[in-house]
Short mmCIF file of C-alpha atoms in Angstrom, two decimals:
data_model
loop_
_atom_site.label_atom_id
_atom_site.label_comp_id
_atom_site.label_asym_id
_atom_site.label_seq_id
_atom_site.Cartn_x
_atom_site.Cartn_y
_atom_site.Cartn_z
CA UNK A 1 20.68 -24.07 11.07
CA UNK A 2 21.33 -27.31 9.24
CA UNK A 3 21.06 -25.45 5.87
CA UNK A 4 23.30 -22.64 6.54
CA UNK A 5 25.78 -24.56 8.35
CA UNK A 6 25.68 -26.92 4.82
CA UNK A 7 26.24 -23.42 2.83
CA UNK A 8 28.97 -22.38 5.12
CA UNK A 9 31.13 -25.70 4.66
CA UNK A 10 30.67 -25.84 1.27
CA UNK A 11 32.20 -22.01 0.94
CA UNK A 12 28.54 -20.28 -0.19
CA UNK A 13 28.45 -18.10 2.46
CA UNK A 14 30.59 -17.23 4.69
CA UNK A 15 29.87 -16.14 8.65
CA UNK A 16 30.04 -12.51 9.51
CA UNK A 17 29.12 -11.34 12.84
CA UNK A 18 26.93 -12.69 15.89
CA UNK A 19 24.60 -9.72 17.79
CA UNK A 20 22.88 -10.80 20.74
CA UNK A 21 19.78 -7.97 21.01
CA UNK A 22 18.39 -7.98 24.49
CA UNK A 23 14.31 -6.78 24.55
CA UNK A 24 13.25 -6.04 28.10
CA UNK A 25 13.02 -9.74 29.08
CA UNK A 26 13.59 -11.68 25.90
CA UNK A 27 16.89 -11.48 23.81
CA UNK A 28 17.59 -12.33 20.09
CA UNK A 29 20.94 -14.25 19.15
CA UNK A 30 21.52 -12.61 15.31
CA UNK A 31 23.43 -14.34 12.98
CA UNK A 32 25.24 -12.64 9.84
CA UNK A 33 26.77 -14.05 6.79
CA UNK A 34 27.96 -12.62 3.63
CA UNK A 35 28.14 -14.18 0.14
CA UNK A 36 31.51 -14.09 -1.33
CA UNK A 37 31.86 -11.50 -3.80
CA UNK A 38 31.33 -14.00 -7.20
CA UNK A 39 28.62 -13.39 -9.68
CA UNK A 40 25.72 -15.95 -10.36
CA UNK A 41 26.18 -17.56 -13.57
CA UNK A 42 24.65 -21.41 -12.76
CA UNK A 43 21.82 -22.27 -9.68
CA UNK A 44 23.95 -23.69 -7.01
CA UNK A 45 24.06 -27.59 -6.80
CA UNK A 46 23.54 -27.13 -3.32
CA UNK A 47 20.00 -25.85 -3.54
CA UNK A 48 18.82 -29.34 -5.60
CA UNK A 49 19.43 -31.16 -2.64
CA UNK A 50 16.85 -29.20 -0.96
CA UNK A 51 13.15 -30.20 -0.45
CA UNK A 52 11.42 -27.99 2.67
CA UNK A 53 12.22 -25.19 1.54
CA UNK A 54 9.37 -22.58 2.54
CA UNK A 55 10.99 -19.54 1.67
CA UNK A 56 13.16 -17.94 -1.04
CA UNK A 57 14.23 -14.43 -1.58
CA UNK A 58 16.22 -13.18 -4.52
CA UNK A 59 17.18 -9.65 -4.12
CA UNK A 60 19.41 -6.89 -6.20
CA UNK A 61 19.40 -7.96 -9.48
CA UNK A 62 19.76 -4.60 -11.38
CA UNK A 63 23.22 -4.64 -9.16
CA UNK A 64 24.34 -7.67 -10.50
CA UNK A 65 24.46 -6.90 -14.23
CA UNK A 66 26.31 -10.54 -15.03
CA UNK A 67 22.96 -11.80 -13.68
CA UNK A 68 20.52 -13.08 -16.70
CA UNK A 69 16.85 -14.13 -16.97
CA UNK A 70 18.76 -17.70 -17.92
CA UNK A 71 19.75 -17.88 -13.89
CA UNK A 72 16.15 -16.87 -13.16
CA UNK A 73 14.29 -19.25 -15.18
CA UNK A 74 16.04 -22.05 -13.76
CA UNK A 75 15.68 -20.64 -10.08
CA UNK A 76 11.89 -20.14 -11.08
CA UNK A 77 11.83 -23.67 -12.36
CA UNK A 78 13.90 -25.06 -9.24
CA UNK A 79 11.49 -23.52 -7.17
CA UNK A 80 8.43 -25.12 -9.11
CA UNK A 81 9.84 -28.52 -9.16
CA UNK A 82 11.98 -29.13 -5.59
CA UNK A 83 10.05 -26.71 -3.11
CA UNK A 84 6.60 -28.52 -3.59
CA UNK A 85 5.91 -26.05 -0.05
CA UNK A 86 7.24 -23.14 -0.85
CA UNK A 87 4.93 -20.37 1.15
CA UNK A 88 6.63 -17.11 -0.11
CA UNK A 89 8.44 -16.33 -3.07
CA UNK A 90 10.11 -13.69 -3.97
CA UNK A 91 11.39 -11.81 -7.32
CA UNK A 92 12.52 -8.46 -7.10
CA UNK A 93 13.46 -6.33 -9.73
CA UNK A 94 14.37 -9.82 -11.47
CA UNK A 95 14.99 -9.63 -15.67
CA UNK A 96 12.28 -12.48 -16.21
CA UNK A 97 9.87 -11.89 -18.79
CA UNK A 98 7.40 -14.66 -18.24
CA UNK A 99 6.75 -17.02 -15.62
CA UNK A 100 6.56 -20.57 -16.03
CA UNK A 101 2.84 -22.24 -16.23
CA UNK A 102 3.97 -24.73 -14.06
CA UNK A 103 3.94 -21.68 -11.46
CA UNK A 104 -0.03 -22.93 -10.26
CA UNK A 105 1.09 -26.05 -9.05
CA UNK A 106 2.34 -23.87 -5.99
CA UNK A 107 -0.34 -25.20 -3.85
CA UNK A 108 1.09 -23.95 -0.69
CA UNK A 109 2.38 -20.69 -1.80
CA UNK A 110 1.23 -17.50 0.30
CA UNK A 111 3.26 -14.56 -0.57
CA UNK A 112 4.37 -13.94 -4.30
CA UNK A 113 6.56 -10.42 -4.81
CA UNK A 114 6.96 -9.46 -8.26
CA UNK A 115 7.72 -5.94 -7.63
CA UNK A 116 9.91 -3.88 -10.42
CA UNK A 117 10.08 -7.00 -12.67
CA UNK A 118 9.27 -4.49 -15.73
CA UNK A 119 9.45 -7.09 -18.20
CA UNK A 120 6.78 -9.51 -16.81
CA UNK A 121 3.69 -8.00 -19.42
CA UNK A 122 0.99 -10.80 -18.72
CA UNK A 123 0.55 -13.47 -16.23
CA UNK A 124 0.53 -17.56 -16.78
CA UNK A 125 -3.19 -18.24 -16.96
CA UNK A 126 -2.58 -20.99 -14.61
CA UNK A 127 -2.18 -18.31 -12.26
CA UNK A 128 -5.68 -19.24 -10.62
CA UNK A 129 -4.21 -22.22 -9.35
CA UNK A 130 -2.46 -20.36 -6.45
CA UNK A 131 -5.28 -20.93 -4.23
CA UNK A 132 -3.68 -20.07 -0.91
CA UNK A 133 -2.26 -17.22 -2.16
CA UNK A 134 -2.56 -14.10 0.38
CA UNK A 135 -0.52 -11.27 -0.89
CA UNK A 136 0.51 -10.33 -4.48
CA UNK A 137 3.09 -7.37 -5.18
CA UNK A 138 3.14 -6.43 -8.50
CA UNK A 139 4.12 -2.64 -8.18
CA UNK A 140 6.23 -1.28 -11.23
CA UNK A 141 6.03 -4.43 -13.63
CA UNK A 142 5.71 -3.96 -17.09
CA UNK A 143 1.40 -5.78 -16.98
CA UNK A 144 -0.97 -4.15 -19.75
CA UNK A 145 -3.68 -4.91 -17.80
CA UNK A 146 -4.49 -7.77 -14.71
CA UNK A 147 -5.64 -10.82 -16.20
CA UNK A 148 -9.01 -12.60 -14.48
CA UNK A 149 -7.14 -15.63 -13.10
CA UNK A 150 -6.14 -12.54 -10.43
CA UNK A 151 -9.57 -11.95 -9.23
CA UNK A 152 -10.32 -15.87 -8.99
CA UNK A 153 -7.53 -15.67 -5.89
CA UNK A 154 -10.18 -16.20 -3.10
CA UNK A 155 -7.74 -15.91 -0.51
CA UNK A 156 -6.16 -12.70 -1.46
CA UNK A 157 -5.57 -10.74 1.16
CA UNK A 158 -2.88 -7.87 0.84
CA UNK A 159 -2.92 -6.48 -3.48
CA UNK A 160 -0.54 -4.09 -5.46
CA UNK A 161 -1.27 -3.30 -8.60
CA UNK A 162 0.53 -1.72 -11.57
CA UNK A 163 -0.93 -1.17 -15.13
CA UNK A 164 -0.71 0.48 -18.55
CA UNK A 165 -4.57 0.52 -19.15
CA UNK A 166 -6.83 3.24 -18.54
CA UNK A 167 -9.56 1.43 -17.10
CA UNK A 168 -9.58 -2.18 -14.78
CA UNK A 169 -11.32 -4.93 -15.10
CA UNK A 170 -14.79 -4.96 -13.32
CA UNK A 171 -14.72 -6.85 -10.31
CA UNK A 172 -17.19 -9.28 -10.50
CA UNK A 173 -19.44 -9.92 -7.35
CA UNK A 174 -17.90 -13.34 -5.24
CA UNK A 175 -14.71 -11.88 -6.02
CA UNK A 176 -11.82 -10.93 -3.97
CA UNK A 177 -13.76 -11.36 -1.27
CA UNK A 178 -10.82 -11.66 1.75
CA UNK A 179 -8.98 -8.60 0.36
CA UNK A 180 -8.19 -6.09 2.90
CA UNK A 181 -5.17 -3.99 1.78
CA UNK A 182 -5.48 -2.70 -2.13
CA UNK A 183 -2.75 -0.32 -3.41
CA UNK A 184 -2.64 0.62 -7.16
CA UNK A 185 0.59 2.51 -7.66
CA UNK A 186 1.94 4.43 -10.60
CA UNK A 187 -1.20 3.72 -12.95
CA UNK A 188 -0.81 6.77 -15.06
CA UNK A 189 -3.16 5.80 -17.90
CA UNK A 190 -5.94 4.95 -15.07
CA UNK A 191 -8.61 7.04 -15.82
CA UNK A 192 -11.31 5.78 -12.87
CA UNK A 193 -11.41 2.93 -10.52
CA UNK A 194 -13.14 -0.37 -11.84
CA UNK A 195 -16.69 -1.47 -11.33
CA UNK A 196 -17.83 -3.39 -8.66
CA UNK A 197 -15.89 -1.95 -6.15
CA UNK A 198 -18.43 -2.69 -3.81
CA UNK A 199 -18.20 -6.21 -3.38
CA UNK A 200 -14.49 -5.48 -1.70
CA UNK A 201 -16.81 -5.82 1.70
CA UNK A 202 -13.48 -6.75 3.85
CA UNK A 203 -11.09 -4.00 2.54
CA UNK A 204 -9.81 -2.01 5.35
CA UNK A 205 -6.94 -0.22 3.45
CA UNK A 206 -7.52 1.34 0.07
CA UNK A 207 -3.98 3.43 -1.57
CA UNK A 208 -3.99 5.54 -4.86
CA UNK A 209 -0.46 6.50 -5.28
CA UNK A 210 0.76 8.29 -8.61
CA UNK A 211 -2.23 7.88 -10.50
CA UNK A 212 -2.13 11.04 -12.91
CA UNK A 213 -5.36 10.38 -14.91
CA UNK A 214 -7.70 9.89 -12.62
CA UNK A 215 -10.27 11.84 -12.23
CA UNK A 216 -12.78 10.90 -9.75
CA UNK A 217 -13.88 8.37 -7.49
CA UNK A 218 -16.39 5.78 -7.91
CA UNK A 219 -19.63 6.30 -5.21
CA UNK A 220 -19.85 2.38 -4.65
CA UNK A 221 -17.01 3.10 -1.85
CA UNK A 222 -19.86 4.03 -0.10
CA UNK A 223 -20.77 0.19 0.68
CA UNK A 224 -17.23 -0.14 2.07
CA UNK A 225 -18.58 -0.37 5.58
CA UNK A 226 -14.65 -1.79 7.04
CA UNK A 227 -12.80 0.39 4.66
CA UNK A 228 -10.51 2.27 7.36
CA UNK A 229 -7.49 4.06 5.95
CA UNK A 230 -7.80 6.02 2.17
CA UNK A 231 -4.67 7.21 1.29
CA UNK A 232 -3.98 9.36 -2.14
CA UNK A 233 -0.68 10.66 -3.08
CA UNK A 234 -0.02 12.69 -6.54
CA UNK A 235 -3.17 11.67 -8.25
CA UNK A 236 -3.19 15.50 -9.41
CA UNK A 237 -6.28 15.16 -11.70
CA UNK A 238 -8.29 13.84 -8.73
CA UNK A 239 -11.30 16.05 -7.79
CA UNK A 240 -13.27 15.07 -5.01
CA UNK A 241 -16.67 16.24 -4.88
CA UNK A 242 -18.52 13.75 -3.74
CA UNK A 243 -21.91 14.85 -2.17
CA UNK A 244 -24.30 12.41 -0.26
CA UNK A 245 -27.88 11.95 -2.21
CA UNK A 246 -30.72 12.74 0.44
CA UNK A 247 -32.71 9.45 0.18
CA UNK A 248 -30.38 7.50 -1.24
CA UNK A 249 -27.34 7.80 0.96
CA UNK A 250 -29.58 8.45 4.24
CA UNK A 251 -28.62 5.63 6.30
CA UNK A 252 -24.92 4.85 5.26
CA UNK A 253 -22.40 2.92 7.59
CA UNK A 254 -19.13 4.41 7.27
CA UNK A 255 -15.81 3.64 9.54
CA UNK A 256 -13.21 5.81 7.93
CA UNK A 257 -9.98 6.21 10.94
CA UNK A 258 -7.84 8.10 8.88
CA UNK A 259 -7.57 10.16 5.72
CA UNK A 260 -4.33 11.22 4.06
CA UNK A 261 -4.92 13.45 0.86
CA UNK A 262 -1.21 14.55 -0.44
CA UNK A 263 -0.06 16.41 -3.51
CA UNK A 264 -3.80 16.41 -5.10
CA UNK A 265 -3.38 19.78 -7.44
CA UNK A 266 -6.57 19.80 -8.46
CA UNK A 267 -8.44 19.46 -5.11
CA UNK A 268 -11.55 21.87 -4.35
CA UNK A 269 -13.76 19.75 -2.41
CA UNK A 270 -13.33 17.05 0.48
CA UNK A 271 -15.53 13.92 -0.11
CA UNK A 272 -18.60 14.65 2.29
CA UNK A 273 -20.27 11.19 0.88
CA UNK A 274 -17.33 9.48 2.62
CA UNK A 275 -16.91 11.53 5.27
CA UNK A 276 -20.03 12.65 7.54
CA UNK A 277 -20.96 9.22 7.73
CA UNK A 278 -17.43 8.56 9.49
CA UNK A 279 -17.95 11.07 11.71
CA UNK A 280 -17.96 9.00 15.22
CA UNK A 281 -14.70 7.07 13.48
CA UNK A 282 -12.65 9.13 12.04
CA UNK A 283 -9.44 10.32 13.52
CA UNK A 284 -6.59 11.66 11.74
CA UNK A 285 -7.24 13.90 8.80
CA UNK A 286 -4.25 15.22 6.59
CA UNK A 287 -4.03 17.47 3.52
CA UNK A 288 -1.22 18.39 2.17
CA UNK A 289 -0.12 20.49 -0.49
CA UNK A 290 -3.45 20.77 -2.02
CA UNK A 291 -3.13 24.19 -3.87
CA UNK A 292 -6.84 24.83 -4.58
CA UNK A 293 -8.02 24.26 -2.31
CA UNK A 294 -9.51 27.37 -0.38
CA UNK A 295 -12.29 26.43 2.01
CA UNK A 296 -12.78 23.46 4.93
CA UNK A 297 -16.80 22.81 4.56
CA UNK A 298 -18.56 23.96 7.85
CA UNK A 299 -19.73 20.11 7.76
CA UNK A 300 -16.19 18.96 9.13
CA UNK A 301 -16.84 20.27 12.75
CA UNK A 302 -19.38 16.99 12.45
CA UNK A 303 -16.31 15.01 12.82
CA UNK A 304 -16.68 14.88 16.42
CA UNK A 305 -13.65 12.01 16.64
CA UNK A 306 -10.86 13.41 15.35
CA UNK A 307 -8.13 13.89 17.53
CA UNK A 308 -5.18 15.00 14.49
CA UNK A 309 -5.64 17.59 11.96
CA UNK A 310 -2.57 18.49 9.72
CA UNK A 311 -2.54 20.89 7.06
CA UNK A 312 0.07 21.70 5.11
CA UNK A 313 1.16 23.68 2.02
CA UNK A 314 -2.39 24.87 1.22
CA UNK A 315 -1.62 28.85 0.37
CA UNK A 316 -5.32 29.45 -0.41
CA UNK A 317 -6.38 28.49 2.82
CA UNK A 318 -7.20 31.49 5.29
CA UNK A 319 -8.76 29.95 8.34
CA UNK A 320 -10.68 27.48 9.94
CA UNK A 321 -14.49 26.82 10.27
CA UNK A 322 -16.07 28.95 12.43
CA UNK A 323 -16.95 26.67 15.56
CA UNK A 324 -13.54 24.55 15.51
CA UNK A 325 -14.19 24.41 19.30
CA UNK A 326 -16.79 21.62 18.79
CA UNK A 327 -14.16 19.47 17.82
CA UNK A 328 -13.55 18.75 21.43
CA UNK A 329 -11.21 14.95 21.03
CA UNK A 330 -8.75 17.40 19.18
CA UNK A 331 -5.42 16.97 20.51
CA UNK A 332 -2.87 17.61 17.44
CA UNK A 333 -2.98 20.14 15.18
CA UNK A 334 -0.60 21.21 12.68
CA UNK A 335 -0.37 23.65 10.09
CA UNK A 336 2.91 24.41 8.37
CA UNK A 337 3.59 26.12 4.86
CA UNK A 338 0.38 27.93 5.01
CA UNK A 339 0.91 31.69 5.40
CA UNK A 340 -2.47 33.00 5.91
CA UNK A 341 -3.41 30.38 8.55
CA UNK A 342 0.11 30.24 10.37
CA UNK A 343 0.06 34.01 11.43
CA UNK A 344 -3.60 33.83 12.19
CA UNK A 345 -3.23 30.83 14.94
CA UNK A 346 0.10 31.15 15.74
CA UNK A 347 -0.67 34.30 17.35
CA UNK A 348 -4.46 34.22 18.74
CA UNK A 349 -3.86 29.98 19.13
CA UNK A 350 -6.98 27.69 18.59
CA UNK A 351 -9.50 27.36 21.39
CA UNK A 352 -11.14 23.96 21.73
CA UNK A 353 -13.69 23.39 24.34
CA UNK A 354 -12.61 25.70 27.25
CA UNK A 355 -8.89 25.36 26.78
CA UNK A 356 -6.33 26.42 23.96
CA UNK A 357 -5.30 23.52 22.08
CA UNK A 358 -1.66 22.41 24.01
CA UNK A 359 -0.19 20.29 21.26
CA UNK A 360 -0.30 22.92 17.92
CA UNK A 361 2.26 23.52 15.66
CA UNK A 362 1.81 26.98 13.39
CA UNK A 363 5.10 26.98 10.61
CA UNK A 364 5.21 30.04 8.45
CA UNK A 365 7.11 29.53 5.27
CA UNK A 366 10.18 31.99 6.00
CA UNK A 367 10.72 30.17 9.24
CA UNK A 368 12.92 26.83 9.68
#
């Protein structure tokens, strides 16, 4: 309160609006201020004066075309030298090319968001020296490839990834460790994940989102005994045939909850390796707009937790295993933009157990 009522009298900022928000028995006093409408040619005197500052934000630079990576470096720098606590940092869409070396002595520093910053192309290779670092956003820069000092960030939690290259670097074992949320989005060279992908033993959340090369997926995500949530979204070279080895893959651990496969064009297969050994976890299961896709294995009635099954825009499809009754925790189903399987359960409905399914949705393409 002391720093914004400093910004205030010195004609920064200027106070909008109070909102008091009332939550059942707590309430929330809101305050608003808007910056005056002035572009930002020079780093405020005001913020020199500053030392324990934990947090800074700089947001909407492509809508502030006055604004140039001259103001960022010396915010960057600022940052570096006054906020020797700093715990997140971040740097939208900013026009920096390069940060500062001086960026590892950061000690503190938690959260780092570097997201859109196309012209970033390599890291400072004092990166490594962000040892508390938990989370790292760096969807839609302009990186050839992530440097090693990246996978030296013991205490990486939460990871977004964009690159140019078609392959990763391997993860090597002792690495990367903590992480539990991996996203690698827009990679449209990426032709497979990396190596090692195994040693990820804490992931829980794994997202492959506009990936256009990629092909297939590795069979060490079998070892992923916490991995929870897959998501993949437009990878359309993405097969999935993935089929369990009889010895080898006998006595696998598996906790999948939910699976989202979306916009995967050349889909045929679901991945049994990761799938029948979820079967007692796994509850939501969505496929959408999967156009080859022309048969649901007779193996998926083994999924005996699944309580939401949505299908959507999969015109090859005609009908559902034989036996979906089995699936007896299934409470949601919905299947919309599917002719064949719309008019076949929208008028005989879907028996499960002794009842007819109450919560169904059947959309036929024609209808709103």
């Amino acid at each position: 309160m002391q720093y914004l009522n400093e910004l205030v009298s010195r004609c920064l900022i200027q106070k909008q609006k109070n909102i008091l928000l009332v939550l059942q028995e707590d309430f929330w006093l809101i305050f608003t201020f808007k910056m005056h409408d002035l572009k930002l040619l020079e780093v405020p005197r005001v913020l020199e004066e500053m030392k324990n500052v934990r947090t800074v934000i700089i947001q909407n630079a492509s809508e502030r075309p006055k604004r140039s990576e001259i103001v960022d470096k010396s915010l960057i720098n600022l940052c570096v030298s006054n906020f020797k606590y700093l715990r997140a940092l971040e740097l939208r869409d900013s026009p920096l090319t390069a940060l500062p070396n001086s960026i590892g002595t950061l000690k503190h520093l938690r959260d780092l968001d570097l997201a859109q910053c196309k012209g970033i192309r390599e890291l400072p290779w004092s990166f490594y020296k962000l040892c508390s670092l938990q989370s790292l956003n760096l969807e839609r820069t302009g990186l050839e490839q992530l440097p090693d000092s990246v996978q030296r960030l013991i205490e990486l939690r939460h990871l977004v990834i964009t690159i140019k290259a078609k392959h990763l670097k391997e993860i090597q074992a002792g690495c990367w460790t903590s992480l539990q949320y991996l996203k690698l989005f827009g990679c449209r060279e990426l032709e497979c994940l990396p190596e090692g992908m195994q040693y990820l033993r804490s992931l829980r959340t794994l997202v492959l989102f506009h990936c256009g090369s990629l092909v297939s997926l590795p069979r060490s995500l079998k070892f992923l005994t916490k991995l929870e949530h897959l998501d993949i979204v437009c990878c359309h070279q993405l097969n999935l045939k993935m089929e369990p080895e009889e010895e080898e893959d006998k006595d696998l651990q598996l906790s999948l909850k939910t699976l989202s496969l979306d916009n995967l064009y050349a889909l045929t297969d679901l991945p049994r390796l990761l799938l029948q050994d979820s079967s007692s976890t796994l509850q939501q299961l969505r496929i959408v707009f999967c156009p080859e896709l022309s048969v649901l294995p007779v193996w998926l009635l083994n999924l005996t937790s699944l309580h939401r099954l949505e299908i959507a825009g999969c015109a090859k499809l005609s009908a559902l295993p034989v036996g979906i009754d089995r699936l007896t925790n299934l409470r949601d189903l919905t299947i919309e933009k599917c002719r064949q399987l719309s008019k076949r359960y929208r008028e005989n409905g879907v028996k499960i157990g002794t009842k007819l399914l109450t919560s169904k949705r059947f959309i036929c393409p024609d209808e709103d």
